[in-house]
mmCIF file of C-alpha atoms and ligand atoms in Angstrom:
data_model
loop_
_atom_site.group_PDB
_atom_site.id
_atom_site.type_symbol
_atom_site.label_atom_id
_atom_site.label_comp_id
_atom_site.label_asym_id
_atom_site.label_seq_id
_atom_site.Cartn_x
_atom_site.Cartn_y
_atom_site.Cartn_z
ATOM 1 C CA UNK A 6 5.085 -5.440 -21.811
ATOM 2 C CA UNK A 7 3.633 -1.900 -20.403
ATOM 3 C CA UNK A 8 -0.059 -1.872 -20.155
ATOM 4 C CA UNK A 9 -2.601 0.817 -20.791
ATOM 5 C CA UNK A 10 -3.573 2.268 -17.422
ATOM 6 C CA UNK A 11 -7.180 3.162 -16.657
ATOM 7 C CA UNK A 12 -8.194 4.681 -12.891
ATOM 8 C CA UNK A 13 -11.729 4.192 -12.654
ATOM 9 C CA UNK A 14 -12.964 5.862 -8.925
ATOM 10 C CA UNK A 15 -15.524 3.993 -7.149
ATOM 11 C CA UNK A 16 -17.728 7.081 -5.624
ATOM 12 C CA UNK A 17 -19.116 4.423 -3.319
ATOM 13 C CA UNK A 18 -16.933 6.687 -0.458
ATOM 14 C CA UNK A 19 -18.303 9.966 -2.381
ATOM 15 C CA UNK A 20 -20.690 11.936 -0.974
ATOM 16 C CA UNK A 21 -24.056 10.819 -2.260
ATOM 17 C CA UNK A 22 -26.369 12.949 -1.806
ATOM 18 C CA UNK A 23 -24.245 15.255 -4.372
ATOM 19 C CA UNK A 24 -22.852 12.265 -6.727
ATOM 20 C CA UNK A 25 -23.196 15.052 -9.806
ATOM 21 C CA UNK A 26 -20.676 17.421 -8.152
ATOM 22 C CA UNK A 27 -18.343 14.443 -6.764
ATOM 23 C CA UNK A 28 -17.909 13.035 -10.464
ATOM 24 C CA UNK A 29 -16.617 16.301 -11.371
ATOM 25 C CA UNK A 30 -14.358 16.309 -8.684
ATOM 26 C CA UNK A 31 -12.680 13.506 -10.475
ATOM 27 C CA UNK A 32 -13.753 13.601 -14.110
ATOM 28 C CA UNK A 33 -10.462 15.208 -15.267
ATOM 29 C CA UNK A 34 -8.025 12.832 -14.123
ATOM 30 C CA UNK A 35 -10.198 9.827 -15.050
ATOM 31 C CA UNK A 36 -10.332 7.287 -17.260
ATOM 32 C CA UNK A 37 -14.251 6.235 -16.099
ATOM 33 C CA UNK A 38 -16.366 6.502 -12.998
ATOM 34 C CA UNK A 39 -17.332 3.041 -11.267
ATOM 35 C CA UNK A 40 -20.935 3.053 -10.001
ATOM 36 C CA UNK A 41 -20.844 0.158 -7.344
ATOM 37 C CA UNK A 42 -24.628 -0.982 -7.024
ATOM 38 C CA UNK A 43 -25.779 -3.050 -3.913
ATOM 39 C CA UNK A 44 -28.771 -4.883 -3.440
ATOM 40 C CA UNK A 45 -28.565 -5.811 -0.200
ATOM 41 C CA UNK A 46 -29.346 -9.459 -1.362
ATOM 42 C CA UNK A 47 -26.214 -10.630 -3.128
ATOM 43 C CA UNK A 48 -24.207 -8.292 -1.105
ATOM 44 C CA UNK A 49 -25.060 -7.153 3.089
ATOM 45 C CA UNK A 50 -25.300 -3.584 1.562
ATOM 46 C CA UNK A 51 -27.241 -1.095 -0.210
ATOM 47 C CA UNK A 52 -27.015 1.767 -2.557
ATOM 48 C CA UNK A 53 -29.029 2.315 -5.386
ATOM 49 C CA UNK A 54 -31.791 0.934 -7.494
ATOM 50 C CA UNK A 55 -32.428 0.662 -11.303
ATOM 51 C CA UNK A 56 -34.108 4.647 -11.590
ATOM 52 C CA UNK A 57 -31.466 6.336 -9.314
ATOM 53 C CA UNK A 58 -28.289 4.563 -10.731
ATOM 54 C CA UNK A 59 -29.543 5.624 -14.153
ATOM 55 C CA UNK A 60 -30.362 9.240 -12.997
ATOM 56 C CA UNK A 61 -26.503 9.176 -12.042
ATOM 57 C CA UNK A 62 -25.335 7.856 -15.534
ATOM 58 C CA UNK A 63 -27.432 10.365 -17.088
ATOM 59 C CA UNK A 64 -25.549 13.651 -15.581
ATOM 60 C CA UNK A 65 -22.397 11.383 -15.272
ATOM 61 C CA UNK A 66 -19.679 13.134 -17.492
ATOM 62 C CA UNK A 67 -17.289 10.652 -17.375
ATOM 63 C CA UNK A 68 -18.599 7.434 -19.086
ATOM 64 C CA UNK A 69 -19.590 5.022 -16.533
ATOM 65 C CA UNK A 70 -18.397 1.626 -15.547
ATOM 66 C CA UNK A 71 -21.180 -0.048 -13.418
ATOM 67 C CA UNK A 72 -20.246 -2.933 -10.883
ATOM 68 C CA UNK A 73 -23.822 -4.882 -10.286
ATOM 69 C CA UNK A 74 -23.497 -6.233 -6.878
ATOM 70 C CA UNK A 75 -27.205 -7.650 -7.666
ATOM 71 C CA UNK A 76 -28.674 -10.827 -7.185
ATOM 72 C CA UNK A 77 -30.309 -12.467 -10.742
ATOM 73 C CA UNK A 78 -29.161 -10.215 -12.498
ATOM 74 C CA UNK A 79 -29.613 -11.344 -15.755
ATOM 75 C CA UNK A 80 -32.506 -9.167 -16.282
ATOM 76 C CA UNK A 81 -31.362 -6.064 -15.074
ATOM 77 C CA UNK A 82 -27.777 -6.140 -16.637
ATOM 78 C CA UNK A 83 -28.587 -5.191 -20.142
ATOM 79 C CA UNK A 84 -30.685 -2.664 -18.658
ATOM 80 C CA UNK A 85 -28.073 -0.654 -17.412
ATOM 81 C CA UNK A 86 -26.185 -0.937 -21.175
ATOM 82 C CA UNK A 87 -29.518 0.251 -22.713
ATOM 83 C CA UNK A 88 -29.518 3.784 -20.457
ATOM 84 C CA UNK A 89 -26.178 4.257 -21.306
ATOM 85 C CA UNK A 90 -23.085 2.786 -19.429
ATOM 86 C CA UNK A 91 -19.484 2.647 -20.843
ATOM 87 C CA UNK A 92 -19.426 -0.882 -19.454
ATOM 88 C CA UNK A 93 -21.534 -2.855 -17.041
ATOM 89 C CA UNK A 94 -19.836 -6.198 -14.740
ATOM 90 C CA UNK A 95 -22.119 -9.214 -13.387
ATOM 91 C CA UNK A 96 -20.660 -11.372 -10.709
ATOM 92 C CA UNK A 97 -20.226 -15.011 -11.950
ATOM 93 C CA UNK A 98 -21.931 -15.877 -8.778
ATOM 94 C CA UNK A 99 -25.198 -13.958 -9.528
ATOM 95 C CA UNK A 100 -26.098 -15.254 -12.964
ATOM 96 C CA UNK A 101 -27.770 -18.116 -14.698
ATOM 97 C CA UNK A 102 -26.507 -17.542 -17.494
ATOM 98 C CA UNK A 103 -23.403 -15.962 -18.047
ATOM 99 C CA UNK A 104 -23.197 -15.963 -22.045
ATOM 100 C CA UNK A 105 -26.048 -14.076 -22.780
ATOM 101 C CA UNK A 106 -25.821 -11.667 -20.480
ATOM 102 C CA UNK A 107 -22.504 -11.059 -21.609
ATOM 103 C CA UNK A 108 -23.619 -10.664 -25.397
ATOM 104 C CA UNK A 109 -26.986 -8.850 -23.936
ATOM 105 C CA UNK A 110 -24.469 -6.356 -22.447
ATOM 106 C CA UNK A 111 -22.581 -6.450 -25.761
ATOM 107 C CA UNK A 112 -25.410 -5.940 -28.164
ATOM 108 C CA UNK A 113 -27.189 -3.098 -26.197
ATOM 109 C CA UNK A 114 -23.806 -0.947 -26.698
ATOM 110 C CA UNK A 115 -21.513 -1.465 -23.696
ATOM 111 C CA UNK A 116 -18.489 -3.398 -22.982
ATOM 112 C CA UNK A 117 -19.170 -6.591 -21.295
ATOM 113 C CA UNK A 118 -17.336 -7.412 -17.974
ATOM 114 C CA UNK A 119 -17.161 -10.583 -15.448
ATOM 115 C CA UNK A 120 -15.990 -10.387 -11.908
ATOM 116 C CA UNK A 121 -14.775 -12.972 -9.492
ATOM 117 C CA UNK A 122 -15.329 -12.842 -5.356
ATOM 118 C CA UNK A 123 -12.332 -13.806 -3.628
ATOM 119 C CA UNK A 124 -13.167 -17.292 -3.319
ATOM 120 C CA UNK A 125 -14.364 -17.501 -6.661
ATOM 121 C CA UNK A 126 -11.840 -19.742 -9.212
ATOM 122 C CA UNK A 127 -10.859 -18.115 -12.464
ATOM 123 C CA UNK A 128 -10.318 -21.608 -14.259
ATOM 124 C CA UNK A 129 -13.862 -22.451 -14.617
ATOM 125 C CA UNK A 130 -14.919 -18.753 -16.339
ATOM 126 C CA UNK A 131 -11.936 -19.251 -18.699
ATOM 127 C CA UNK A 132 -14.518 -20.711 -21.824
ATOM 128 C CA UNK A 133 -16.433 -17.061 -21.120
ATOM 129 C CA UNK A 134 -13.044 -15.092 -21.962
ATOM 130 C CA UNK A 135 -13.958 -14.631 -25.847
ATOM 131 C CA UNK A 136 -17.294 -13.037 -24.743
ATOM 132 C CA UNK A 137 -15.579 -10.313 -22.511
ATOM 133 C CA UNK A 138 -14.343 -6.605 -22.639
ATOM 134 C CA UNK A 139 -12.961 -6.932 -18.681
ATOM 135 C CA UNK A 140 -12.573 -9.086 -16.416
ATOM 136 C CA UNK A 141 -12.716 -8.086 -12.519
ATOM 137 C CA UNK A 142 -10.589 -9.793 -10.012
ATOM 138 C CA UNK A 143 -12.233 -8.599 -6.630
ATOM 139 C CA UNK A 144 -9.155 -7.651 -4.198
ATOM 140 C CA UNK A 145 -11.771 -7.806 -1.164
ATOM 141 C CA UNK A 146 -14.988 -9.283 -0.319
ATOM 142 C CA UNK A 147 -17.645 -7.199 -2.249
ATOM 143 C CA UNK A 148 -19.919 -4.987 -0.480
ATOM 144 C CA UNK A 149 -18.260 -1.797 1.245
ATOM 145 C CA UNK A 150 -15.660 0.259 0.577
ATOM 146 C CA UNK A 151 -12.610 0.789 2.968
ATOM 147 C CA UNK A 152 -11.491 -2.621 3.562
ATOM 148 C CA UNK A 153 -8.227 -4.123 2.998
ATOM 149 C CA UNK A 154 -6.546 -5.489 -0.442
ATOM 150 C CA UNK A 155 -6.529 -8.796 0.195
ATOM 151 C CA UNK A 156 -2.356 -9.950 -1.264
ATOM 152 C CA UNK A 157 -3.643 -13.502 -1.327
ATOM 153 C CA UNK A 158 -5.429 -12.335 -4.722
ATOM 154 C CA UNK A 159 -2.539 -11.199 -6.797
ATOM 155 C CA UNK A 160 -1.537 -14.784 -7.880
ATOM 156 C CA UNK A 161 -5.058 -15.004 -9.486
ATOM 157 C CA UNK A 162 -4.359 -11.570 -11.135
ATOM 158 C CA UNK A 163 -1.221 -13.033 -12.784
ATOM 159 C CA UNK A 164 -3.177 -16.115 -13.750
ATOM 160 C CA UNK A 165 -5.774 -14.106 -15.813
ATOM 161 C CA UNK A 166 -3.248 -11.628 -16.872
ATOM 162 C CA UNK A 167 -1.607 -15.295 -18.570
ATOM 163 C CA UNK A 168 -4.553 -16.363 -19.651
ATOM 164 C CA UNK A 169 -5.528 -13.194 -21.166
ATOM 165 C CA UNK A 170 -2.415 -13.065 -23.425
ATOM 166 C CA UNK A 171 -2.593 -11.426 -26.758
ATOM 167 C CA UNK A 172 -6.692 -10.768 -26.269
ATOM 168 C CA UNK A 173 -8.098 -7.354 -25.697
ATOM 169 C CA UNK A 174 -9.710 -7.398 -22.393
ATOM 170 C CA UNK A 175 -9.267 -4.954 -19.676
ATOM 171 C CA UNK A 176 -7.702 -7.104 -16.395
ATOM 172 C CA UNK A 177 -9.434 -4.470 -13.330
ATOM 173 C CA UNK A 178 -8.956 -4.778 -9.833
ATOM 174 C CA UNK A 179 -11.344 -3.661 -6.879
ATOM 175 C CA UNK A 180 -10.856 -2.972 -3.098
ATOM 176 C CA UNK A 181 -8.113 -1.605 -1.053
ATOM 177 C CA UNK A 182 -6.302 0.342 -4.043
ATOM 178 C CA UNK A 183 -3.971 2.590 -2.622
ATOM 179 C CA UNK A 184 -0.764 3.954 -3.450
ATOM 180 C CA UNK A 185 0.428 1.502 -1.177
ATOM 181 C CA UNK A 186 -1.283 -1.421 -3.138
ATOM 182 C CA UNK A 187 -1.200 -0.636 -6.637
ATOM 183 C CA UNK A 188 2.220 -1.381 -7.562
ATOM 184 C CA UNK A 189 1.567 -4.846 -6.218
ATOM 185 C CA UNK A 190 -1.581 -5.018 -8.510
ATOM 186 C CA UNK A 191 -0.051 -3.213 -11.488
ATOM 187 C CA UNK A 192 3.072 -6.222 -11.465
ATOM 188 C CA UNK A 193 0.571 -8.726 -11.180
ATOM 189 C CA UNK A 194 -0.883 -7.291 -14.647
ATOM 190 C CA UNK A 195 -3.907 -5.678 -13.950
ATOM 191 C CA UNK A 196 -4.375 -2.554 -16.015
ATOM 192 C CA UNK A 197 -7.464 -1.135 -14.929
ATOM 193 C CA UNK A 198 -7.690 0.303 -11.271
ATOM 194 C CA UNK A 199 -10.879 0.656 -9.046
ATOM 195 C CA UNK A 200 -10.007 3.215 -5.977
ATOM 196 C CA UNK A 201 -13.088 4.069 -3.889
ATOM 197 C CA UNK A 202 -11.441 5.798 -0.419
ATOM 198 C CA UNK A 203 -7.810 5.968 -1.650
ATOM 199 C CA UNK A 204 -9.459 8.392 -4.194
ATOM 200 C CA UNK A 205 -12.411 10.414 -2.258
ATOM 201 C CA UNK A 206 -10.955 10.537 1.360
ATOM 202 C CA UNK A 207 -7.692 12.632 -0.106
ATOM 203 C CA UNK A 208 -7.662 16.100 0.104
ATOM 204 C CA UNK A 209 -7.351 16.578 -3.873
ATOM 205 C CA UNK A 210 -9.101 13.666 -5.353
ATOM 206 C CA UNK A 211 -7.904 14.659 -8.993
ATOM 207 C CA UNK A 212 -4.415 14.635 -7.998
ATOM 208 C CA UNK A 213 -4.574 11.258 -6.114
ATOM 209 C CA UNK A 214 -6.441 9.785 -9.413
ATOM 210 C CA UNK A 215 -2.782 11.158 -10.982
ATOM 211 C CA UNK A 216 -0.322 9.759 -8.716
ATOM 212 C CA UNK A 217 -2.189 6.490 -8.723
ATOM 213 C CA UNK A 218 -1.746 6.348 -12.289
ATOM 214 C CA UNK A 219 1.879 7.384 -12.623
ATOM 215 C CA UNK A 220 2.789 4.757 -9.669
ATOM 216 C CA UNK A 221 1.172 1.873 -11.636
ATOM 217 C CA UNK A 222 2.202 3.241 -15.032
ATOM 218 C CA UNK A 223 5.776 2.868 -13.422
ATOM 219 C CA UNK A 224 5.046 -0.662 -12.619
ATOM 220 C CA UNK A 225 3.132 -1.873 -15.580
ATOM 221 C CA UNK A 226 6.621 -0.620 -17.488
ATOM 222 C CA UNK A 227 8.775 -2.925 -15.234
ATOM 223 C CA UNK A 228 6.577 -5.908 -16.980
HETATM 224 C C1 DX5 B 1 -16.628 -3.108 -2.921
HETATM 225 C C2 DX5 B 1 -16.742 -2.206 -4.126
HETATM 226 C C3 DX5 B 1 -15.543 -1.391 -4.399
HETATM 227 C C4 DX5 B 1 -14.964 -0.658 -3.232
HETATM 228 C C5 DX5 B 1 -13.924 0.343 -3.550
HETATM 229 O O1 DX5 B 1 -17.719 -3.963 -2.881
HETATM 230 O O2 DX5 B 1 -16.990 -2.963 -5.271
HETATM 231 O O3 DX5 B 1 -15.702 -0.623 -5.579
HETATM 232 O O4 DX5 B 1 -15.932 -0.078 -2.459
HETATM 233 O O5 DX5 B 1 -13.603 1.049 -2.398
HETATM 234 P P1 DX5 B 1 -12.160 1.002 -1.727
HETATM 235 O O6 DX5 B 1 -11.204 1.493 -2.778
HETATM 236 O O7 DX5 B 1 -12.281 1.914 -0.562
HETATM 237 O O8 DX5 B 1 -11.871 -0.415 -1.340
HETATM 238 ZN ZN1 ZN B 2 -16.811 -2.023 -7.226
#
């Protein structure tokens, strides 16, 4: 069965001290704009705190899907629902408590996601599934942009993708999305496609947003 395809650029590779200007650069072709944000605690990286990342939602024009790379970030989670964000992702590893963040998330107005590191096992988050609006399969070791899809993470793509069956959830993947990966990633049944450099290092980042799409919409059909 074809899935709905959503590209969702990660302007982590954008030029930021102009992040108003880069999300136009994109906002035709996409479905949302993904706002990675570092701490350099849970992740060896930084990029913006609470009062910047919400300046950027706040002149965003495509709806924003925020990817909290945060340590305990229970707090600050719902937070970033509250000022406005399409949807907002914790990483299993970096809360205490997973359900009511999740229905924090829910409650202040945005869709509620979950991503997994790498090394992180799906089976244990499966109870969470009736609390979430995505689910993020990390496709490289969060933290910078640039790196390579990691193949030995499709198999837990297709596992979620399974487990997922007839629910409404969004199955995204993030790191290394090219248009040499996302056919890979489409087959396995993800639907919902993070692309940082593939996106902001081509020449016409609108266009690539476009060719990504038709490549995995080509794929997804083959399911
Ligand atoms: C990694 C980030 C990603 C990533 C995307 O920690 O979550 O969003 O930077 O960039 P590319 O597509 O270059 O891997
Ligand atoms: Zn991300």
């Amino acid at each position: 069965m074809a899935h709905q395809i959503r590209i969702t650029p990660s302007i982590l590779n954008a030029d930021f001290n102009n992040l108003g200007a880069e999300i136009d650069r994109i906002s035709v072709t996409s479905d949302l704009v993904h706002l990675d944000v570092m701490d350099n605690i849970f992740v060896p990286n930084f990029t913006f705190d609470f009062a910047r990342a919400a300046e950027i939602i706040s002149v965003s024009k495509l709806p924003v899907d925020a990817h909290l790379m945060v340590a305990e970030v229970d707090q600050i989670a719902p937070k970033y629902a509250e000022v406005g964000c399409a949807s907002v992702t914790i990483h299993a590893e970096a809360t205490f408590d997973i359900r009511s963040t999740l229905r924090a998330i829910r409650s202040n107005g945005a869709r509620a996601a979950l991503a997994l590191k790498p090394k992180t096992p799906l089976e244990p988050y499966l109870e969470f599934l009736g609390e979430l609006d995505m689910l993020l399969i990390m496709t490289v070791e969060p933290g910078f942009g640039g790196q390579k899809f990691m193949v030995d993470q499709l198999p837990k793509v297709a596992q979620a993708r399974k487990e997922i069956g007839a629910r409404a959830i969004w199955l995204q993947v993030d790191g290394g999305i090219s248009l040499e990966t996302i056919e890979a990633a489409a087959i396995a049944g993800a639907d919902t496609f993070v692309a940082g450099s593939a996106v902001f290092n081509s020449p016409d980042p609108a266009q690539m947003v476009t060719i990504l799409r038709e490549k995995a919409q080509i794929s997804s059909s083959l399911l």
